[in-house]
PDB file of C-alpha atoms in Angstrom:
ATOM      1  CA  ASP Z   1       7.843   2.206   3.363  1.00 65.00           C
ATOM      2  CA  THR Z   2       4.295   1.404   4.624  1.00 71.00           C
ATOM      3  CA  ALA Z   3       2.517   3.746   3.399  1.00 92.00           C
ATOM      4  CA  VAL Z   4      -0.046   3.057   6.215  1.00 96.00           C
ATOM      5  CA  SER Z   5       0.736   1.059   9.153  1.00 96.00           C
ATOM      6  CA  GLN Z   6      -1.916  -0.696  11.568  1.00 96.00           C
ATOM      7  CA  THR Z   7      -0.444  -1.881  15.452  1.00 96.00           C
ATOM      8  CA  PRO Z   8      -1.110  -4.647  16.501  1.00 97.00           C
ATOM      9  CA  LYS Z   9      -2.346  -6.696  13.578  1.00 96.00           C
ATOM     10  CA  TYR Z  10      -4.054  -9.002  15.761  1.00 97.00           C
ATOM     11  CA  LEU Z  11      -5.619  -8.502  19.239  1.00 97.00           C
ATOM     12  CA  VAL Z  12      -7.561 -10.702  21.956  1.00 97.00           C
ATOM     13  CA  THR Z  13      -9.185  -9.462  24.752  1.00 97.00           C
ATOM     14  CA  GLN Z  14     -12.088 -10.498  27.321  1.00 97.00           C
ATOM     15  CA  MET Z  15     -14.961  -8.166  27.778  1.00 97.00           C
ATOM     16  CA  GLY Z  16     -14.961  -5.085  29.697  1.00 97.00           C
ATOM     17  CA  ASN Z  17     -11.321  -3.946  28.751  1.00 97.00           C
ATOM     18  CA  ASP Z  18     -10.419  -1.323  27.179  1.00 97.00           C
ATOM     19  CA  LYS Z  19      -7.879  -1.482  24.271  1.00 97.00           C
ATOM     20  CA  SER Z  20      -5.942   0.746  21.267  1.00 97.00           C
ATOM     21  CA  ILE Z  21      -5.290   0.496  17.978  1.00 98.00           C
ATOM     22  CA  LYS Z  22      -2.235   2.175  16.773  1.00 97.00           C
ATOM     23  CA  CYS Z  23      -2.518   4.004  12.838  1.00 97.00           C
ATOM     24  CA  GLU Z  24       0.416   5.682  10.954  1.00 97.00           C
ATOM     25  CA  GLN Z  25       0.822   6.986   7.051  1.00 97.00           C
ATOM     26  CA  ASN Z  26       3.703   8.625   5.543  1.00 95.00           C
ATOM     27  CA  LEU Z  27       2.115   9.466   2.980  1.00 93.00           C
ATOM     28  CA  GLY Z  28       1.389  12.923   3.950  1.00 92.00           C
ATOM     29  CA  HIS Z  29      -1.980  13.070   3.552  1.00 92.00           C
ATOM     30  CA  ASP Z  30      -4.215  15.257   5.806  1.00 90.00           C
ATOM     31  CA  THR Z  31      -7.118  13.196   6.223  1.00 91.00           C
ATOM     32  CA  MET Z  32      -7.405  10.382   7.912  1.00 93.00           C
ATOM     33  CA  TYR Z  33     -10.049   7.335   8.476  1.00 94.00           C
ATOM     34  CA  TRP Z  34     -10.974   4.379  10.735  1.00 95.00           C
ATOM     35  CA  TYR Z  35     -13.560   1.520   9.142  1.00 96.00           C
ATOM     36  CA  LYS Z  36     -14.757  -1.465  10.619  1.00 96.00           C
ATOM     37  CA  GLN Z  37     -15.205  -4.331   8.677  1.00 95.00           C
ATOM     38  CA  ASP Z  38     -17.805  -7.281  10.125  1.00 90.00           C
ATOM     39  CA  SER Z  39     -18.546 -10.633   9.510  1.00 85.00           C
ATOM     40  CA  LYS Z  40     -20.524 -10.556   7.041  1.00 83.00           C
ATOM     41  CA  LYS Z  41     -17.410  -8.033   4.939  1.00 84.00           C
ATOM     42  CA  PHE Z  42     -19.186  -5.322   4.948  1.00 90.00           C
ATOM     43  CA  LEU Z  43     -17.468  -1.823   5.159  1.00 93.00           C
ATOM     44  CA  LYS Z  44     -18.474   0.651   7.725  1.00 93.00           C
ATOM     45  CA  ILE Z  45     -16.919   4.410   7.865  1.00 92.00           C
ATOM     46  CA  MET Z  46     -16.281   4.811  11.622  1.00 93.00           C
ATOM     47  CA  PHE Z  47     -14.298   8.558  12.078  1.00 90.00           C
ATOM     48  CA  SER Z  48     -12.799  10.615  10.209  1.00 90.00           C
ATOM     49  CA  TYR Z  49     -10.163  13.284  11.407  1.00 88.00           C
ATOM     50  CA  ASN Z  50      -8.722  16.054   8.708  1.00 86.00           C
ATOM     51  CA  ASN Z  51      -5.987  18.000  10.220  1.00 81.00           C
ATOM     52  CA  LYS Z  52      -6.272  16.605  13.514  1.00 79.00           C
ATOM     53  CA  GLU Z  53     -10.281  18.045  13.828  1.00 82.00           C
ATOM     54  CA  LEU Z  54     -12.504  15.180  13.663  1.00 83.00           C
ATOM     55  CA  ILE Z  55     -15.230  15.595  10.813  1.00 80.00           C
ATOM     56  CA  ILE Z  56     -16.939  12.459  10.664  1.00 77.00           C
ATOM     57  CA  ASN Z  57     -18.251  10.564  13.301  1.00 77.00           C
ATOM     58  CA  GLU Z  58     -20.877   7.831  12.432  1.00 78.00           C
ATOM     59  CA  THR Z  59     -23.577   6.410  14.594  1.00 79.00           C
ATOM     60  CA  VAL Z  60     -20.753   5.139  16.780  1.00 88.00           C
ATOM     61  CA  PRO Z  61     -20.847   4.003  20.359  1.00 90.00           C
ATOM     62  CA  ASN Z  62     -19.046   6.701  22.594  1.00 90.00           C
ATOM     63  CA  ARG Z  63     -17.066   3.823  23.834  1.00 95.00           C
ATOM     64  CA  PHE Z  64     -14.723   4.262  20.880  1.00 94.00           C
ATOM     65  CA  SER Z  65     -12.698   7.550  20.797  1.00 92.00           C
ATOM     66  CA  PRO Z  66     -10.172   8.251  17.901  1.00 91.00           C
ATOM     67  CA  LYS Z  67      -6.900  10.828  19.260  1.00 91.00           C
ATOM     68  CA  SER Z  68      -5.137  12.422  16.473  1.00 91.00           C
ATOM     69  CA  PRO Z  69      -1.593  13.599  18.115  1.00 90.00           C
ATOM     70  CA  ASP Z  70      -0.648  14.597  14.571  1.00 90.00           C
ATOM     71  CA  LYS Z  71      -1.399  14.504  11.042  1.00 90.00           C
ATOM     72  CA  ALA Z  72       0.192  11.506  10.474  1.00 94.00           C
ATOM     73  CA  HIS Z  73      -1.289   9.709  13.549  1.00 95.00           C
ATOM     74  CA  LEU Z  74      -4.688   8.364  14.404  1.00 95.00           C
ATOM     75  CA  ASN Z  75      -4.899   6.024  17.027  1.00 95.00           C
ATOM     76  CA  LEU Z  76      -8.547   4.464  18.255  1.00 96.00           C
ATOM     77  CA  HIS Z  77      -9.178   3.338  22.117  1.00 96.00           C
ATOM     78  CA  ILE Z  78     -11.757   1.687  22.764  1.00 96.00           C
ATOM     79  CA  ASN Z  79     -13.510   1.128  26.361  1.00 96.00           C
ATOM     80  CA  SER Z  80     -15.629  -1.077  27.857  1.00 97.00           C
ATOM     81  CA  LEU Z  81     -14.984  -4.009  24.868  1.00 97.00           C
ATOM     82  CA  GLU Z  82     -18.196  -5.642  24.116  1.00 97.00           C
ATOM     83  CA  LEU Z  83     -18.757  -9.311  22.593  1.00 96.00           C
ATOM     84  CA  GLY Z  84     -20.241  -7.125  19.332  1.00 94.00           C
ATOM     85  CA  ASP Z  85     -16.841  -4.711  18.790  1.00 96.00           C
ATOM     86  CA  SER Z  86     -15.323  -8.278  17.488  1.00 96.00           C
ATOM     87  CA  ALA Z  87     -14.126  -7.352  13.817  1.00 96.00           C
ATOM     88  CA  VAL Z  88     -11.649  -5.917  11.403  1.00 97.00           C
ATOM     89  CA  TYR Z  89     -10.579  -2.466  12.244  1.00 97.00           C
ATOM     90  CA  PHE Z  90      -9.221  -0.309   9.185  1.00 97.00           C
ATOM     91  CA  CYS Z  91      -6.770   2.668   9.045  1.00 97.00           C
ATOM     92  CA  ALA Z  92      -6.992   4.805   5.770  1.00 96.00           C
ATOM     93  CA  SER Z  93      -5.869   7.886   4.527  1.00 94.00           C
ATOM     94  CA  SER Z  94      -6.340  10.296   1.822  1.00 92.00           C
ATOM     95  CA  GLN Z  95      -5.324  14.234   1.154  1.00 87.00           C
ATOM     96  CA  ASP Z  96      -8.912  15.402   1.109  1.00 78.00           C
ATOM     97  CA  PRO Z  97     -12.441  14.163   3.031  1.00 69.00           C
ATOM     98  CA  GLN Z  98     -14.605  15.805   0.514  1.00 69.00           C
ATOM     99  CA  GLY Z  99     -12.880  15.262  -3.070  1.00 62.00           C
ATOM    100  CA  LEU Z 100     -11.897  18.514  -3.305  1.00 64.00           C
ATOM    101  CA  VAL Z 101      -8.539  17.811  -4.587  1.00 63.00           C
ATOM    102  CA  SER Z 102      -8.529  16.008  -7.949  1.00 64.00           C
ATOM    103  CA  ASP Z 103      -6.251  12.921  -7.101  1.00 70.00           C
ATOM    104  CA  ASN Z 104      -7.782  12.067  -3.622  1.00 83.00           C
ATOM    105  CA  GLU Z 105      -7.050   8.589  -3.509  1.00 89.00           C
ATOM    106  CA  GLN Z 106      -7.395   6.147  -0.788  1.00 92.00           C
ATOM    107  CA  PHE Z 107      -5.125   3.994   0.800  1.00 94.00           C
ATOM    108  CA  PHE Z 108      -5.653   1.455   3.801  1.00 95.00           C
ATOM    109  CA  GLY Z 109      -3.615  -0.021   6.645  1.00 95.00           C
ATOM    110  CA  PRO Z 110      -3.326  -3.963   6.660  1.00 94.00           C
ATOM    111  CA  GLY Z 111      -6.093  -3.465   9.481  1.00 96.00           C
ATOM    112  CA  THR Z 112      -6.458  -4.694  12.749  1.00 97.00           C
ATOM    113  CA  ARG Z 113      -8.070  -8.451  14.116  1.00 97.00           C
ATOM    114  CA  LEU Z 114      -9.700  -7.614  17.492  1.00 97.00           C
ATOM    115  CA  THR Z 115     -11.295 -10.458  18.959  1.00 97.00           C
ATOM    116  CA  VAL Z 116     -13.329  -9.945  22.338  1.00 97.00           C
ATOM    117  CA  LEU Z 117     -13.904 -13.339  24.103  1.00 96.00           C
TER     118      LEU Z 117
ATOM    119  CA  LYS M   1     -26.008   9.646   2.242  1.00 77.00           C
ATOM    120  CA  GLN M   2     -25.148   7.043  -0.601  1.00 85.00           C
ATOM    121  CA  GLU M   3     -26.473   3.788  -0.829  1.00 92.00           C
ATOM    122  CA  VAL M   4     -24.169   1.842  -2.799  1.00 95.00           C
ATOM    123  CA  THR M   5     -24.811  -2.014  -3.827  1.00 96.00           C
ATOM    124  CA  GLN M   6     -22.805  -4.871  -5.725  1.00 96.00           C
ATOM    125  CA  ILE M   7     -24.081  -7.184  -7.948  1.00 92.00           C
ATOM    126  CA  PRO M   8     -23.698 -10.108  -8.036  1.00 92.00           C
ATOM    127  CA  ALA M   9     -22.240 -10.870  -4.497  1.00 94.00           C
ATOM    128  CA  ALA M  10     -20.208 -13.858  -6.164  1.00 96.00           C
ATOM    129  CA  LEU M  11     -19.021 -14.772  -9.245  1.00 96.00           C
ATOM    130  CA  SER M  12     -16.833 -17.440 -10.603  1.00 97.00           C
ATOM    131  CA  VAL M  13     -14.967 -17.738 -14.532  1.00 97.00           C
ATOM    132  CA  PRO M  14     -13.042 -19.849 -16.352  1.00 97.00           C
ATOM    133  CA  GLU M  15      -9.570 -18.495 -16.923  1.00 97.00           C
ATOM    134  CA  GLY M  16      -9.007 -15.847 -19.766  1.00 97.00           C
ATOM    135  CA  GLU M  17     -12.386 -14.513 -19.763  1.00 97.00           C
ATOM    136  CA  ASN M  18     -13.502 -11.062 -19.768  1.00 97.00           C
ATOM    137  CA  LEU M  19     -15.501  -9.760 -16.875  1.00 96.00           C
ATOM    138  CA  VAL M  20     -17.086  -7.362 -15.875  1.00 97.00           C
ATOM    139  CA  LEU M  21     -18.343  -6.069 -12.328  1.00 97.00           C
ATOM    140  CA  ASN M  22     -20.859  -3.372 -11.162  1.00 97.00           C
ATOM    141  CA  CYS M  23     -21.530  -0.807  -8.734  1.00 97.00           C
ATOM    142  CA  SER M  24     -24.208   0.800  -8.642  1.00 97.00           C
ATOM    143  CA  PHE M  25     -24.897   4.153  -6.195  1.00 96.00           C
ATOM    144  CA  THR M  26     -28.046   6.619  -5.323  1.00 94.00           C
ATOM    145  CA  ASP M  27     -26.712   9.881  -5.378  1.00 89.00           C
ATOM    146  CA  SER M  28     -26.070  11.368  -8.575  1.00 85.00           C
ATOM    147  CA  ALA M  29     -24.035  13.862  -6.853  1.00 87.00           C
ATOM    148  CA  ILE M  30     -20.869  11.730  -6.948  1.00 88.00           C
ATOM    149  CA  TYR M  31     -17.753  13.094  -6.589  1.00 88.00           C
ATOM    150  CA  ASN M  32     -15.491  10.698  -7.125  1.00 90.00           C
ATOM    151  CA  LEU M  33     -15.393   6.365  -7.361  1.00 94.00           C
ATOM    152  CA  GLN M  34     -13.036   4.295  -6.373  1.00 95.00           C
ATOM    153  CA  TRP M  35     -12.796   0.445  -6.902  1.00 97.00           C
ATOM    154  CA  PHE M  36     -10.671  -1.672  -4.543  1.00 97.00           C
ATOM    155  CA  ARG M  37      -9.673  -5.558  -4.118  1.00 97.00           C
ATOM    156  CA  GLN M  38      -9.515  -7.111  -0.614  1.00 96.00           C
ATOM    157  CA  ASP M  39      -7.372 -10.644  -0.580  1.00 95.00           C
ATOM    158  CA  PRO M  40      -8.933 -13.199   1.952  1.00 90.00           C
ATOM    159  CA  GLY M  41      -7.287 -11.956   5.934  1.00 87.00           C
ATOM    160  CA  LYS M  42      -5.599  -8.446   3.954  1.00 90.00           C
ATOM    161  CA  GLY M  43      -6.168  -4.945   3.920  1.00 91.00           C
ATOM    162  CA  LEU M  44      -7.957  -3.186   0.769  1.00 95.00           C
ATOM    163  CA  THR M  45      -5.732  -2.391  -2.065  1.00 95.00           C
ATOM    164  CA  SER M  46      -6.538   0.442  -5.021  1.00 94.00           C
ATOM    165  CA  LEU M  47      -6.889  -0.256  -8.029  1.00 97.00           C
ATOM    166  CA  LEU M  48      -8.765   2.543  -9.595  1.00 96.00           C
ATOM    167  CA  LEU M  49     -10.258   6.033  -8.625  1.00 93.00           C
ATOM    168  CA  ILE M  50     -12.354   8.196 -10.799  1.00 92.00           C
ATOM    169  CA  GLN M  51     -13.178  11.758 -10.351  1.00 89.00           C
ATOM    170  CA  SER M  52     -17.023  13.077 -11.272  1.00 87.00           C
ATOM    171  CA  SER M  53     -15.532  14.598 -14.341  1.00 88.00           C
ATOM    172  CA  GLN M  54     -14.325  11.795 -15.737  1.00 89.00           C
ATOM    173  CA  ARG M  55     -16.117   8.955 -17.240  1.00 91.00           C
ATOM    174  CA  GLU M  56     -13.348   6.003 -17.409  1.00 94.00           C
ATOM    175  CA  GLN M  57      -9.816   5.239 -15.977  1.00 94.00           C
ATOM    176  CA  THR M  58      -7.377   2.412 -16.674  1.00 96.00           C
ATOM    177  CA  SER M  59      -4.602   0.565 -15.301  1.00 95.00           C
ATOM    178  CA  GLY M  60      -3.675  -2.327 -17.644  1.00 96.00           C
ATOM    179  CA  ARG M  61      -6.020  -5.030 -17.843  1.00 97.00           C
ATOM    180  CA  LEU M  62      -8.392  -2.364 -15.620  1.00 97.00           C
ATOM    181  CA  ASN M  63     -10.965  -0.390 -17.269  1.00 97.00           C
ATOM    182  CA  ALA M  64     -13.516   0.923 -14.969  1.00 97.00           C
ATOM    183  CA  SER M  65     -16.051   3.461 -16.479  1.00 96.00           C
ATOM    184  CA  LEU M  66     -18.526   6.022 -14.535  1.00 95.00           C
ATOM    185  CA  ASP M  67     -22.157   6.924 -15.246  1.00 94.00           C
ATOM    186  CA  LYS M  68     -23.524   9.434 -13.178  1.00 92.00           C
ATOM    187  CA  SER M  69     -26.864   9.461 -14.662  1.00 91.00           C
ATOM    188  CA  SER M  70     -27.524   6.642 -14.395  1.00 93.00           C
ATOM    189  CA  GLY M  71     -25.821   5.986 -11.336  1.00 94.00           C
ATOM    190  CA  ARG M  72     -23.392   3.243 -11.739  1.00 96.00           C
ATOM    191  CA  SER M  73     -19.829   2.190 -12.132  1.00 97.00           C
ATOM    192  CA  THR M  74     -18.455  -0.896 -14.073  1.00 97.00           C
ATOM    193  CA  LEU M  75     -14.824  -2.700 -13.322  1.00 97.00           C
ATOM    194  CA  TYR M  76     -13.695  -4.009 -16.589  1.00 97.00           C
ATOM    195  CA  ILE M  77     -11.378  -6.651 -16.544  1.00 98.00           C
ATOM    196  CA  ALA M  78      -9.527  -8.192 -19.965  1.00 97.00           C
ATOM    197  CA  ALA M  79      -8.258 -11.408 -19.866  1.00 97.00           C
ATOM    198  CA  SER M  80      -9.114 -12.477 -15.988  1.00 97.00           C
ATOM    199  CA  GLN M  81      -6.022 -14.688 -14.057  1.00 97.00           C
ATOM    200  CA  PRO M  82      -6.131 -16.945 -11.420  1.00 97.00           C
ATOM    201  CA  GLY M  83      -4.016 -14.447  -9.636  1.00 97.00           C
ATOM    202  CA  ASP M  84      -7.431 -11.866  -9.832  1.00 97.00           C
ATOM    203  CA  SER M  85      -8.942 -14.334  -7.192  1.00 97.00           C
ATOM    204  CA  ALA M  86      -9.987 -11.573  -4.822  1.00 97.00           C
ATOM    205  CA  THR M  87     -13.143  -9.730  -3.381  1.00 97.00           C
ATOM    206  CA  TYR M  88     -13.713  -6.556  -6.115  1.00 98.00           C
ATOM    207  CA  LEU M  89     -15.150  -3.447  -3.363  1.00 97.00           C
ATOM    208  CA  CYS M  90     -16.435  -0.104  -4.837  1.00 97.00           C
ATOM    209  CA  ALA M  91     -16.910   3.273  -2.879  1.00 95.00           C
ATOM    210  CA  ALA M  92     -18.688   6.387  -3.644  1.00 93.00           C
ATOM    211  CA  ASN M  93     -17.504   9.605  -1.570  1.00 89.00           C
ATOM    212  CA  GLN M  94     -14.717   8.535  -0.661  1.00 84.00           C
ATOM    213  CA  PHE M  95     -16.553   6.086   1.976  1.00 86.00           C
ATOM    214  CA  TYR M  96     -19.569   4.574   1.425  1.00 92.00           C
ATOM    215  CA  PHE M  97     -18.472   1.105   0.228  1.00 95.00           C
ATOM    216  CA  GLY M  98     -20.464  -1.478  -1.344  1.00 95.00           C
ATOM    217  CA  THR M  99     -20.535  -5.675  -0.444  1.00 91.00           C
ATOM    218  CA  GLY M 100     -18.280  -6.205  -2.718  1.00 95.00           C
ATOM    219  CA  THR M 101     -18.074  -8.931  -5.681  1.00 97.00           C
ATOM    220  CA  SER M 102     -15.809 -12.259  -5.048  1.00 97.00           C
ATOM    221  CA  LEU M 103     -14.698 -13.010  -7.947  1.00 97.00           C
ATOM    222  CA  THR M 104     -12.801 -16.450  -8.716  1.00 97.00           C
ATOM    223  CA  VAL M 105     -10.864 -16.856 -11.607  1.00 97.00           C
ATOM    224  CA  ILE M 106     -10.803 -21.505 -12.110  1.00 97.00           C
ATOM    225  CA  PRO M 107      -7.810 -22.399 -13.803  1.00 95.00           C
TER     226      PRO M 107
END
C-alpha cells in the first residue's frame, strides 16, 4: 500500500546511455513532481505535472523529458546521460501545485540513486 | 520565487533536550510551508504542513510555527530522542526547499 513508488531504486549506467525512471502514486492526487537531490543534499524541483499537463519546467536540460500517461504516473526519461546527472531523483505528489486546496501535503517516493560512470 | 535558508546546517544535542530548527524564506506571499525529515539513504517523510492562514501546527512532540511578516518558520521538537536524528528540511510554496539541518541526538 505504498503511496508513492519509484523504480528502479538504483541505476548504474555508462555515459551516453538513455534511461528511464518510473513513478506511480495511489493517493488520487492531481499533481506530481520530479526533484533532483545533489551530493550536497540540496533538493531542486525539475518538473511538475497537473492532470497530465506540464506546469513547471525549471532550467533542466532538454535531455530530460517527463512523460505522464495518466494522473497516477509520471516517468522521467533521460537521454545521453552525463557524469553530472549522477544524483538521487525523487518523485512526489500532492493534490494541487499552488496550494489552492487546504490540505496540500506533499508525499515523496523513496528515491532513485542514479550513478553515471 | 522563494529563497529558503535553514540555519544551522548541523546541530548536536543531548537526549531529552528541547530544540528549535529554523527556516527562513524571502517572499512573504507564501501559501504553505511543509517540514520533512530525511533519514540517510531514504526519501522524505512529511512531518507538518502549515497553510498561510495558520500560525502553527502540532503533531505529538513536534510543533511548527509560521510568521509570514518576518519570513520565518520554526520547528520545535520537545524532549528529543536518538530516533529524532535525521536531516530536517523545510519547503515553502510546495517546492522551494531549504538546504536542511542535520540533527544528531546523543544518548
